[in-house]
C-alpha cells in the first residue's frame, strides 16, 4: 500500500512533464479527432484554437494566484491582460519597435500598472477591494473605447502591424510557432506559480486567505505580501496579453470589459480555485467550449431544431453560465475538488491531514467577503 | 445659465436611474451580504418586458395609460424573476456568501445571453409616450420631459422605501436584519422571508429603471443593464454599502459629476472622474459617505 502511494506521488510529479511533452510534440501529429476538432490536429485552425485554450489556461492560473491562493476577489484582472495586448500592439504598430523592446516595455507596464492600482486598492479589503479593482478596470475600458488620438481604435479594435513581428510568427503556416509560444507561456506561468506558491511568500498568501488577522498578529505585514501577489498576477496576465496579440493579430476591446474578468472567475471556479492544474484545466475547457458551442450553434443540426431548443443553444454564454451555476451548486471545488474527493474515497481516508482540499477555497472565503466594510462578523478571538 | 440648468436636470435624471438600481443593490447587500451581479439582468428584463408588452399585451401600448400598463407588466416580470431566483438559487446557499455571489455572476451571464438569443443583439427602438418627447422650459433651458419622469419616479421610490422601512413590521425586520441578522433570528423571526421580499423589491426597482432607462436612451439592447450596473455598484460603495439615503446622496453626486465633466471637459472624462471620486471617498472615508443604516 505504501509503495503504491509512493508510486502515485511520483506519477503525479511526472504528470505535468508528460502533459508538456504531449503538448510540445502535438503539432507533428495528423490525428483526426472527429467531433472534438474540425481538422486534423496539426491543421492551422485546430492549432489556433489549442493555442487560445493554452493562453487562457495560463491567464486563468494567474487569476487563481489572486483569488484561489490569496483570497483576493479582484474584478479588474482584465485590465492587465488588456494592457499587455494594447501596450505591445502600440509599441509594435505605432512606435515601430521590434518585438524584444515591445516585450520589455510591456513588462515594465505590467509591473507598474498593478503596482499603482494595487497600492490604492489594497488599502481597503473585502467588497470594497473588489469594487475599486472593478472601477479601475472600467477606466481602462472607457479609455480604450474613447479612442484617444485614434490610438486604440475604439470599438473596432487595433490591428497589429506585422512588419515588426519576426517572420516566424506571421502567416497561417507559422501558426505552429505561435502555438509553441503559447505552450511556452503556459509552462512559464505554471513554473512561476508552482515556485512562488511553494515559497515562503506563497505560504503567507495562503495564510492571508485563511485568516488575515492572524498573519498580522504573527508580526507580518499582509499589505506588502498582497501587493506582491497582485503585481505578479498582473504581470503574468499582461504577458498572456502579448501572446494573445501575436495569435490573433490584433487587440480587441472585448478584453477590457468586466465580462472578461467574470469569464476568468468562471474558469477558475469551474476548474477548482486554489488548485494549479484545476485553474489551467478550467481555462482550457471554458475557452474550448466557448469556441465549439459557437460552431455548434451555427451548425445545421442545431439550426433545424424547434425554436424552444434552438434559441438557448445558440448562445454559448447561456450554456456556460448555466453550467457554472450547476458547478457552484453540485460540484463545490470544481473539477479539482471532484478529483480530490474521488481520490480520497479510493484511498479510503478522510481529508483533514494535509490542510484544505484544493479547490475548496471558495467555501473558506465565505465569511471574508462581508468583512471589508460595515457588516463584518466578529472574527475568531485572535 | 440655461446650459447649467439643462446639465443639472439631466444629471439628476441620470442620478435617478442610478438610484433605482443602487437602492435594490444596497438593500440586498445590507440584509444578505450578497453583491448581486444579476441586478443588471433584472434591469434588462424589465426593459424588454415593457417593450414586449407595449406591442403584444392587450390594453397596453406606447401612449398614455397603455404605456403605464406596459411598464407595470415589465416591473411585474422583473419582480417575479427576482423573487423566483431568490427562492430557487440564492436561498439554498444560505450564509454562503461567495457562492451566492458566484451564482449571481453566472445568472448575469446566462440571463443576458438568453435575452440576446431571443431578441437579438441589436438595439430595439423603445416606445416613448408623446409627452416624454416634448420639452419644458425651465429658467430658459429646454429640458426634455423624460428627465422629470425619471426624477419624479426616483423621488416616489425613495419616499416609499423610507416609509416602508420606517412604518411597517417588515421594514422593521429588514432594518433590524441589516444591523444584526443573528439577533433577529435569535428572537424567533424568520429573516429568510425578508430576503425574498428584499430581492423582489430590488428586482422591481431595477425593472422600473430598465423601463425608464429605455425612455431616456430611446432604445434598448441586452448589454445595457451590465454597463449601468457598474456605475450603480460605484454609487452603492460611495453611499456606504447598506444605506438607502446614502445611495440617494451618492447617486446625485455621481450623476452630476458625470454630466458636468462629460460636457465641460471631454466625453468620457465624466466616467473617469466618477471612478476618481470612488477612489477618493474610499481612501478618506473607507466605509463610504454614510456608514449608518437607512
XYZ file of C-alpha atoms in Angstrom:
676
model
C 0.000 0.000 0.000
C 2.784 2.334 0.995
C 4.836 1.744 -2.137
C 1.645 2.136 -4.155
C 1.200 5.549 -2.570
C 4.768 6.500 -3.376
C 4.338 5.443 -6.974
C 1.180 7.503 -7.108
C 3.046 10.552 -5.822
C 5.898 10.043 -8.269
C 3.378 9.685 -11.071
C 1.661 12.886 -10.004
C 5.016 14.700 -10.012
C 5.686 13.440 -13.530
C 2.268 14.251 -14.902
C 2.920 17.956 -15.732
C 6.081 16.873 -17.592
C 4.140 14.251 -19.563
C 1.469 16.811 -20.453
C 4.180 19.240 -21.543
C 5.845 16.667 -23.830
C 2.474 15.727 -25.357
C 1.642 19.403 -25.976
C 5.088 20.077 -27.470
C 5.028 17.206 -29.989
C 1.305 17.554 -30.757
C 1.839 19.622 -33.963
C 3.630 16.609 -35.502
C 0.501 14.512 -35.247
C -2.002 14.210 -38.057
C -4.553 12.502 -35.863
C -8.172 13.183 -36.754
C -10.470 13.615 -33.752
C -13.960 13.774 -35.233
C -16.371 15.758 -33.092
C -13.628 17.333 -30.970
C -11.848 19.304 -33.694
C -12.790 20.123 -37.269
C -9.482 19.387 -38.963
C -6.521 17.135 -38.206
C -4.589 18.033 -35.071
C -1.812 19.935 -36.833
C -4.072 21.967 -39.130
C -3.703 25.715 -38.526
C -7.351 26.075 -37.396
C -7.014 23.426 -34.705
C -3.632 24.729 -33.547
C -5.090 28.240 -33.307
C -7.901 27.003 -31.062
C -5.498 24.935 -28.953
C -3.141 27.905 -28.557
C -6.067 30.106 -27.460
C -7.044 27.459 -24.891
C -3.475 27.288 -23.534
C -3.190 31.091 -23.263
C -6.409 31.274 -21.260
C -5.234 28.327 -19.156
C -2.231 30.480 -18.204
C -4.269 33.663 -17.627
C -6.780 31.730 -15.517
C -3.875 30.407 -13.444
C -2.612 33.964 -12.901
C -6.113 34.887 -11.686
C -6.155 31.823 -9.440
C -2.982 33.154 -7.812
C -5.070 36.117 -6.627
C -8.428 34.505 -5.998
C -7.657 30.891 -5.134
C -4.322 31.175 -3.344
C -4.577 34.561 -1.637
C -8.340 35.048 -1.431
C -8.352 38.416 -3.210
C -11.560 38.701 -5.254
C -10.403 41.125 -7.955
C -12.892 42.171 -10.608
C -10.282 44.017 -12.641
C -7.897 41.373 -13.904
C -8.948 42.159 -17.491
C -7.129 45.494 -17.172
C -3.668 43.862 -17.051
C -4.378 41.406 -19.836
C -5.701 44.263 -21.987
C -2.719 46.438 -21.021
C -0.443 43.656 -22.266
C -2.087 43.367 -25.656
C -2.615 47.117 -26.226
C 0.808 48.302 -24.988
C 2.654 45.677 -27.030
C 0.447 46.466 -30.024
C 1.070 50.220 -29.759
C 4.819 49.713 -29.352
C 4.932 47.483 -32.449
C 2.435 49.311 -34.653
C 2.690 52.988 -33.631
C 6.259 53.259 -32.426
C 7.633 50.728 -34.887
C 9.698 48.968 -32.215
C 10.907 45.388 -32.554
C 9.337 42.539 -30.601
C 12.011 42.458 -27.881
C 11.804 46.150 -26.875
C 7.993 45.947 -27.099
C 8.055 42.971 -24.744
C 10.346 44.880 -22.379
C 8.003 47.890 -22.370
C 5.008 45.618 -21.739
C 6.845 44.022 -18.825
C 7.505 47.433 -17.296
C 3.864 48.470 -17.744
C 2.765 45.039 -16.480
C 4.646 45.753 -13.242
C 3.967 49.479 -12.781
C 0.220 49.409 -13.533
C -0.756 46.729 -10.976
C 1.669 48.353 -8.523
C -0.233 51.656 -8.790
C -3.720 50.128 -8.764
C -2.897 47.564 -6.085
C -1.194 50.211 -3.961
C -4.526 52.032 -3.707
C -6.987 49.129 -3.903
C -5.293 47.010 -1.230
C -5.755 49.739 1.374
C -9.338 48.505 1.596
C -10.401 44.881 1.761
C -13.391 42.658 1.068
C -16.078 44.016 -1.240
C -14.513 47.491 -1.334
C -11.333 45.988 -2.830
C -13.425 44.192 -5.462
C -15.200 47.428 -6.336
C -12.013 49.515 -6.660
C -10.499 46.916 -8.986
C -13.754 46.778 -10.966
C -13.839 50.558 -11.278
C -10.180 50.906 -12.333
C -10.661 48.208 -14.949
C -13.684 50.168 -16.160
C -11.400 53.187 -16.603
C -9.235 51.096 -18.924
C -12.301 50.011 -20.845
C -13.581 53.603 -21.199
C -10.189 54.886 -22.367
C -9.871 52.147 -24.989
C -13.417 52.764 -26.273
C -12.950 56.559 -26.337
C -10.078 56.025 -28.748
C -7.866 58.957 -27.589
C -5.981 60.408 -30.547
C -7.066 57.487 -32.721
C -4.541 55.290 -30.859
C -6.623 52.390 -29.583
C -9.035 52.027 -32.489
C -12.132 52.245 -30.259
C -14.752 49.568 -30.797
C -13.052 48.333 -33.948
C -10.003 47.140 -32.053
C -6.442 47.659 -33.193
C -4.858 45.548 -35.919
C -1.236 44.564 -35.482
C 1.320 45.849 -37.954
C 3.068 42.574 -38.798
C 6.170 44.183 -40.302
C 7.775 44.457 -36.891
C 6.932 40.904 -35.827
C 9.557 38.202 -36.577
C 8.595 36.232 -39.695
C 8.395 33.038 -37.665
C 5.179 34.306 -36.023
C 3.490 35.647 -39.167
C 1.173 33.806 -41.512
C -1.153 30.842 -41.366
C 1.623 28.311 -41.950
C 3.514 29.628 -38.935
C 0.568 29.138 -36.573
C 2.552 26.218 -35.177
C 5.242 28.607 -33.893
C 2.668 30.771 -32.124
C 1.237 27.548 -30.712
C 4.636 26.660 -29.265
C 4.851 30.189 -27.893
C 1.525 29.605 -26.132
C 2.859 26.315 -24.723
C 5.966 28.169 -23.516
C 3.773 30.855 -21.902
C 1.687 28.278 -20.060
C 4.824 26.446 -18.887
C 6.304 29.743 -17.685
C 3.161 30.663 -15.725
C 2.850 27.162 -14.288
C 6.500 27.076 -13.243
C 6.393 30.548 -11.687
C 3.144 29.819 -9.841
C 4.435 26.434 -8.618
C 7.602 28.065 -7.397
C 6.058 31.061 -5.643
C 3.178 29.177 -4.012
C 5.726 26.764 -2.517
C 7.957 29.603 -1.320
C 7.755 31.447 1.982
C 5.707 34.260 0.404
C 3.298 31.686 -1.013
C 2.672 30.293 2.449
C 1.958 33.779 3.760
C -0.528 34.306 0.908
C -2.378 31.158 1.868
C -2.284 32.246 5.497
C -3.815 35.592 4.455
C -6.554 33.655 2.682
C -7.247 31.630 5.817
C -7.066 34.430 8.368
C -5.521 37.801 7.716
C -5.751 38.920 11.339
C -3.559 36.038 12.476
C -0.919 36.960 9.914
C -0.824 40.448 11.394
C -0.554 39.058 14.923
C 2.433 36.985 13.810
C 4.185 40.251 13.049
C 3.917 40.182 9.243
C 2.552 42.974 7.090
C -0.181 41.487 4.864
C -0.219 44.638 2.715
C 3.229 44.028 1.218
C 2.540 40.362 0.548
C -0.817 41.141 -1.064
C 0.766 43.831 -3.242
C 3.426 41.337 -4.330
C 0.886 38.743 -5.453
C -1.244 41.438 -7.118
C 1.720 42.668 -9.169
C 2.880 39.149 -10.042
C -0.589 38.089 -11.204
C -0.935 41.333 -13.190
C 2.436 40.815 -14.898
C 1.638 37.210 -15.843
C -1.708 38.332 -17.295
C -0.014 41.130 -19.275
C 2.437 38.647 -20.802
C -0.545 36.469 -21.720
C -1.956 39.516 -23.488
C 1.162 39.731 -25.669
C 0.889 36.083 -26.745
C -2.828 36.633 -27.395
C -1.912 39.622 -29.578
C 0.533 37.564 -31.659
C -2.016 34.763 -32.035
C -4.974 36.909 -33.103
C -3.001 39.622 -34.925
C -4.741 42.463 -33.106
C -6.241 43.771 -29.879
C -9.961 43.802 -29.241
C -11.804 46.000 -26.704
C -13.656 42.895 -25.506
C -10.562 42.023 -23.463
C -11.027 45.213 -21.416
C -14.583 44.572 -20.217
C -15.825 43.429 -16.832
C -17.334 40.408 -18.586
C -13.807 39.299 -19.485
C -12.830 39.243 -15.796
C -16.062 37.440 -14.930
C -15.077 34.880 -17.575
C -11.753 34.337 -15.765
C -13.627 33.912 -12.488
C -15.895 31.321 -14.105
C -12.836 29.457 -15.488
C -11.123 29.302 -12.091
C -14.238 28.215 -10.180
C -15.068 25.667 -12.884
C -11.618 24.079 -12.656
C -11.150 24.493 -8.923
C -9.978 27.614 -7.099
C -6.729 27.098 -5.224
C -5.572 24.293 -7.493
C -2.935 24.937 -10.145
C -3.913 22.283 -12.656
C -7.597 22.897 -11.873
C -7.397 26.559 -12.893
C -5.467 25.686 -16.081
C -7.975 22.986 -16.966
C -10.856 25.384 -16.260
C -9.355 27.997 -18.583
C -8.720 25.456 -21.350
C -12.166 23.896 -21.021
C -14.044 27.212 -20.924
C -12.236 28.553 -23.995
C -12.732 25.298 -25.887
C -16.446 25.110 -25.034
C -16.955 28.783 -25.867
C -15.459 28.261 -29.320
C -17.044 24.871 -30.058
C -20.503 25.861 -28.823
C -20.420 28.846 -31.177
C -19.660 26.474 -34.051
C -22.386 24.138 -32.825
C -24.934 26.966 -32.746
C -24.296 27.663 -36.439
C -24.357 24.009 -37.457
C -27.368 22.645 -39.396
C -28.078 20.131 -36.625
C -28.984 22.964 -34.243
C -30.490 25.312 -36.846
C -33.133 22.682 -37.689
C -34.244 22.228 -34.071
C -37.557 23.665 -32.850
C -37.298 27.248 -31.592
C -37.522 26.496 -27.857
C -34.412 24.297 -28.129
C -32.558 26.243 -30.806
C -32.693 29.654 -29.103
C -30.922 28.696 -25.845
C -28.435 26.509 -27.728
C -27.454 29.395 -29.990
C -25.874 31.362 -27.107
C -22.683 29.762 -25.706
C -22.707 32.204 -22.806
C -26.151 30.990 -21.736
C -24.945 27.384 -21.647
C -21.669 28.294 -19.911
C -23.474 30.455 -17.341
C -25.908 27.630 -16.616
C -23.058 25.116 -16.389
C -21.283 27.461 -13.974
C -24.328 27.711 -11.699
C -24.665 23.917 -11.726
C -20.980 23.551 -10.775
C -21.358 26.016 -7.883
C -24.365 24.059 -6.645
C -23.431 20.439 -7.181
C -19.632 20.288 -7.614
C -18.177 22.539 -4.896
C -14.472 22.849 -5.537
C -14.867 22.417 -9.296
C -13.102 19.688 -11.228
C -10.071 19.671 -8.902
C -12.295 19.272 -5.848
C -14.176 16.422 -7.530
C -10.967 14.570 -8.442
C -9.614 15.086 -4.929
C -12.750 13.635 -3.336
C -12.719 10.642 -5.671
C -9.065 10.007 -4.846
C -9.761 10.197 -1.136
C -12.643 7.812 -1.427
C -10.465 5.320 -3.285
C -7.665 5.639 -0.756
C -10.294 5.184 1.944
C -9.298 8.019 4.219
C -10.859 11.255 5.248
C -9.452 14.656 4.452
C -8.058 16.889 7.140
C -4.459 15.745 7.326
C -2.894 17.832 4.615
C -4.616 21.171 5.094
C -7.523 22.323 2.973
C -8.577 20.296 -0.013
C -7.516 22.060 -3.186
C -10.461 23.717 -4.760
C -12.474 24.169 -1.574
C -11.168 27.688 -1.199
C -14.488 29.195 -2.162
C -16.128 27.792 0.915
C -13.393 29.096 3.161
C -13.643 32.573 1.718
C -17.290 32.664 2.642
C -17.012 34.814 5.735
C -14.370 37.123 4.430
C -16.429 38.784 1.737
C -18.514 40.777 4.174
C -15.570 41.573 6.363
C -14.304 44.547 4.423
C -16.935 47.098 5.220
C -19.871 47.550 7.506
C -21.408 44.156 8.026
C -18.328 42.351 9.282
C -18.926 39.470 11.615
C -16.586 39.135 14.547
C -13.572 37.008 13.652
C -12.284 34.353 15.986
C -10.737 35.596 19.160
C -7.242 36.496 17.985
C -27.119 79.591 -17.395
C -29.559 77.508 -19.448
C -26.772 75.006 -20.189
C -26.072 74.645 -16.487
C -29.770 74.079 -15.747
C -30.068 71.535 -18.540
C -26.936 69.698 -17.375
C -28.081 69.741 -13.755
C -31.528 68.338 -14.549
C -30.108 65.733 -16.926
C -27.551 64.806 -14.274
C -30.354 64.408 -11.745
C -32.239 62.234 -14.244
C -29.187 60.019 -14.574
C -28.859 60.020 -10.775
C -32.475 58.835 -10.558
C -31.621 55.889 -12.795
C -28.555 55.035 -10.694
C -30.560 55.353 -7.502
C -33.276 52.966 -8.707
C -30.643 50.289 -9.398
C -28.461 51.081 -6.377
C -31.288 51.118 -3.809
C -32.122 47.470 -4.503
C -28.432 46.540 -4.508
C -27.770 48.186 -1.168
C -30.890 46.661 0.447
C -29.816 43.212 -0.716
C -26.213 43.734 0.342
C -27.179 45.221 3.688
C -29.515 42.410 4.639
C -27.992 39.375 2.961
C -24.344 40.306 2.418
C -24.722 39.415 -1.273
C -23.376 41.625 -4.010
C -25.984 40.938 -6.657
C -24.382 40.789 -10.097
C -27.692 39.644 -11.595
C -29.179 43.073 -10.916
C -28.202 44.296 -14.374
C -30.116 41.356 -15.837
C -33.241 42.375 -13.865
C -32.938 45.781 -15.485
C -32.665 44.240 -18.945
C -35.666 42.001 -18.237
C -37.754 44.981 -17.101
C -36.855 46.942 -20.215
C -37.596 44.050 -22.593
C -40.779 43.163 -20.682
C -42.096 46.704 -21.133
C -41.057 46.776 -24.785
C -42.722 43.405 -25.473
C -45.912 44.315 -23.619
C -46.371 47.590 -25.487
C -46.628 45.592 -28.719
C -48.266 42.352 -27.692
C -50.219 42.764 -24.464
C -53.897 43.656 -24.949
C -54.653 47.002 -23.348
C -51.028 48.051 -23.324
C -49.492 50.401 -25.837
C -46.930 53.095 -26.289
C -49.017 56.070 -25.152
C -50.950 57.197 -22.099
C -52.386 54.552 -19.775
C -51.453 51.852 -22.237
C -47.811 52.683 -21.626
C -48.328 52.713 -17.868
C -49.739 49.187 -18.016
C -46.823 48.125 -20.236
C -44.390 49.430 -17.609
C -46.443 47.701 -14.893
C -46.097 44.444 -16.828
C -42.320 44.887 -17.187
C -41.968 45.647 -13.468
C -44.139 42.637 -12.585
C -41.964 40.334 -14.702
C -38.787 41.746 -13.124
C -40.229 41.288 -9.617
C -41.309 37.740 -10.358
C -37.959 36.730 -11.849
C -36.080 38.241 -8.905
C -38.292 36.504 -6.324
C -38.030 33.160 -8.122
C -34.235 33.457 -8.356
C -34.017 34.146 -4.639
C -36.227 31.187 -3.782
C -34.665 28.692 -6.186
C -30.996 29.664 -6.369
C -29.955 32.026 -3.579
C -31.834 30.576 -0.602
C -30.321 27.056 -0.795
C -26.895 28.673 -0.376
C -27.902 30.406 2.849
C -24.936 32.055 4.624
C -22.511 31.028 1.874
C -21.831 34.487 0.527
C -19.094 33.774 -2.011
C -21.145 31.017 -3.616
C -24.190 33.284 -3.708
C -22.145 35.969 -5.460
C -20.839 33.345 -7.903
C -24.395 32.216 -8.676
C -25.444 35.791 -9.413
C -22.379 36.134 -11.689
C -23.490 33.019 -13.585
C -27.041 34.362 -13.757
C -25.897 37.722 -15.086
C -24.093 35.940 -17.930
C -26.872 33.430 -18.651
C -29.901 35.761 -18.456
C -28.388 38.459 -20.662
C -27.320 35.768 -23.155
C -30.862 34.375 -23.140
C -32.359 37.800 -23.880
C -29.817 38.186 -26.686
C -30.696 34.750 -28.061
C -34.437 35.514 -28.141
C -34.482 39.131 -29.335
C -31.065 39.542 -30.956
C -28.040 41.648 -30.035
C -29.130 44.755 -31.956
C -30.815 47.663 -30.155
C -34.601 47.946 -30.493
C -36.352 51.338 -30.578
C -38.225 51.769 -27.318
C -41.818 53.061 -27.217
C -41.782 56.633 -25.918
C -45.050 58.277 -24.922
C -45.552 61.536 -26.727
C -45.359 63.617 -23.556
C -41.806 62.448 -22.822
C -40.632 63.532 -26.268
C -41.593 67.155 -25.691
C -39.586 69.670 -23.695
C -40.436 72.042 -20.868
C -38.792 75.408 -20.425
C -37.058 75.780 -17.058
C -35.155 79.037 -16.450
C -34.577 79.392 -20.164
C -33.444 75.831 -20.729
C -35.471 73.415 -22.829
C -35.451 70.282 -20.707
C -36.799 67.039 -22.187
C -39.757 65.821 -20.137
C -38.367 62.303 -19.590
C -35.867 63.799 -17.115
C -38.756 64.903 -14.904
C -40.345 61.467 -15.198
C -37.083 59.858 -14.019
C -36.578 62.273 -11.131
C -40.231 62.028 -10.066
C -40.189 58.214 -10.116
C -36.971 58.082 -8.105
C -38.360 60.515 -5.516
C -41.545 58.448 -5.176
C -39.480 55.291 -4.767
C -37.178 56.944 -2.212
C -40.086 58.197 -0.077
C -41.950 54.897 -0.410
C -38.926 52.812 0.630
C -38.108 55.053 3.575
C -41.748 54.964 4.722
C -41.859 51.199 4.246
C -38.690 50.710 6.289
C -39.837 53.158 8.979
C -43.518 52.347 9.482
C -44.169 48.694 8.639
C -43.385 45.496 10.502
C -41.455 44.057 7.552
C -39.500 47.283 7.335
C -38.620 46.953 10.996
C -37.417 43.387 10.436
C -35.296 44.489 7.466
C -33.755 47.380 9.399
C -33.024 45.111 12.337
C -31.659 42.435 10.000
C -29.247 44.901 8.373
C -27.909 45.807 11.797
C -27.707 42.353 13.348
C -29.134 39.413 11.495
C -28.165 36.812 14.066
C -30.041 38.680 16.791
C -33.210 38.918 14.685
C -33.068 35.160 14.062
C -32.496 34.557 17.760
C -35.702 36.458 18.501
C -37.609 33.828 16.554
C -38.237 35.840 13.377
C -37.728 34.100 10.044
C -35.381 36.542 8.299
C -35.473 34.498 5.118
C -38.944 35.798 4.256
C -37.433 39.263 4.342
C -34.688 38.038 1.969
C -37.236 37.104 -0.686
C -39.065 40.379 -0.141
C -35.889 42.429 -0.483
C -34.921 40.574 -3.650
C -38.389 41.147 -5.115
C -38.299 44.861 -4.227
C -34.810 45.169 -5.712
C -35.962 43.371 -8.867
C -38.980 45.681 -9.170
C -36.868 48.845 -8.865
C -34.299 47.542 -11.334
C -37.057 46.632 -13.812
C -38.553 50.120 -13.396
C -35.093 51.568 -14.013
C -34.927 49.431 -17.161
C -38.230 50.782 -18.482
C -37.377 54.401 -17.624
C -33.856 53.951 -18.988
C -35.441 52.793 -22.239
C -37.331 56.104 -22.482
C -34.214 58.082 -21.537
C -31.965 56.373 -24.097
C -34.637 55.825 -26.755
C -33.615 52.215 -27.411
C -32.837 49.013 -25.554
C -30.108 46.401 -26.020
C -29.213 43.312 -23.962
C -25.913 44.681 -22.634
C -27.391 47.941 -21.303
C -28.071 46.623 -17.808
C -24.493 45.496 -17.269
C -22.959 48.846 -18.138
C -25.391 50.678 -15.836
C -24.680 48.123 -13.108
C -21.017 49.112 -12.790
C -21.950 52.722 -12.046
C -24.663 51.523 -9.674
C -22.003 49.491 -7.828
C -19.891 52.634 -7.524
C -22.920 54.517 -6.169
C -23.563 51.761 -3.610
C -19.945 51.771 -2.397
C -19.746 55.577 -2.185
C -23.081 55.621 -0.369
C -21.858 53.240 2.316
C -22.993 49.813 1.066
C -26.199 49.348 3.054
C -27.807 52.760 3.369
C -30.726 53.899 1.199
C -30.258 57.607 1.925
C -26.525 57.175 1.372
C -27.249 55.622 -2.025
C -29.534 58.559 -2.888
C -26.886 61.157 -1.976
C -24.156 59.231 -3.777
C -26.360 58.819 -6.881
C -26.922 62.575 -7.094
C -23.197 63.200 -6.635
C -22.193 60.657 -9.282
C -24.873 61.752 -11.775
C -23.975 65.435 -11.537
C -20.197 64.883 -11.641
C -20.578 62.639 -14.669
C -22.789 65.052 -16.625
C -20.816 68.217 -15.911
C -17.383 66.670 -16.507
C -18.574 64.986 -19.691
C -19.810 68.336 -21.018
C -17.157 70.794 -19.829
C -14.070 68.592 -20.116
C -14.436 65.911 -22.777
C -16.725 62.997 -23.404
C -15.500 60.135 -21.235
C -13.848 62.365 -18.633
C -17.075 62.277 -16.596
C -16.942 58.499 -16.345
C -13.303 58.704 -15.296
C -13.937 61.360 -12.663
C -16.631 59.121 -11.139
C -14.002 56.423 -10.647
C -11.651 59.021 -9.193
C -14.442 60.090 -6.836
C -14.791 56.477 -5.703
C -11.057 56.212 -5.002
C -11.023 59.486 -3.058
C -14.074 58.554 -0.964
C -12.728 55.083 -0.177
C -9.310 56.364 0.811
C -10.612 59.188 3.006
C -13.720 57.501 4.417
C -13.264 53.739 3.948
C -16.856 52.920 4.902
C -18.497 55.287 2.464
C -20.258 58.622 2.942
C -22.788 57.261 5.402
C -21.962 54.159 7.330
C -25.327 54.295 9.071
C -28.348 52.189 8.256
C -31.245 53.686 6.321
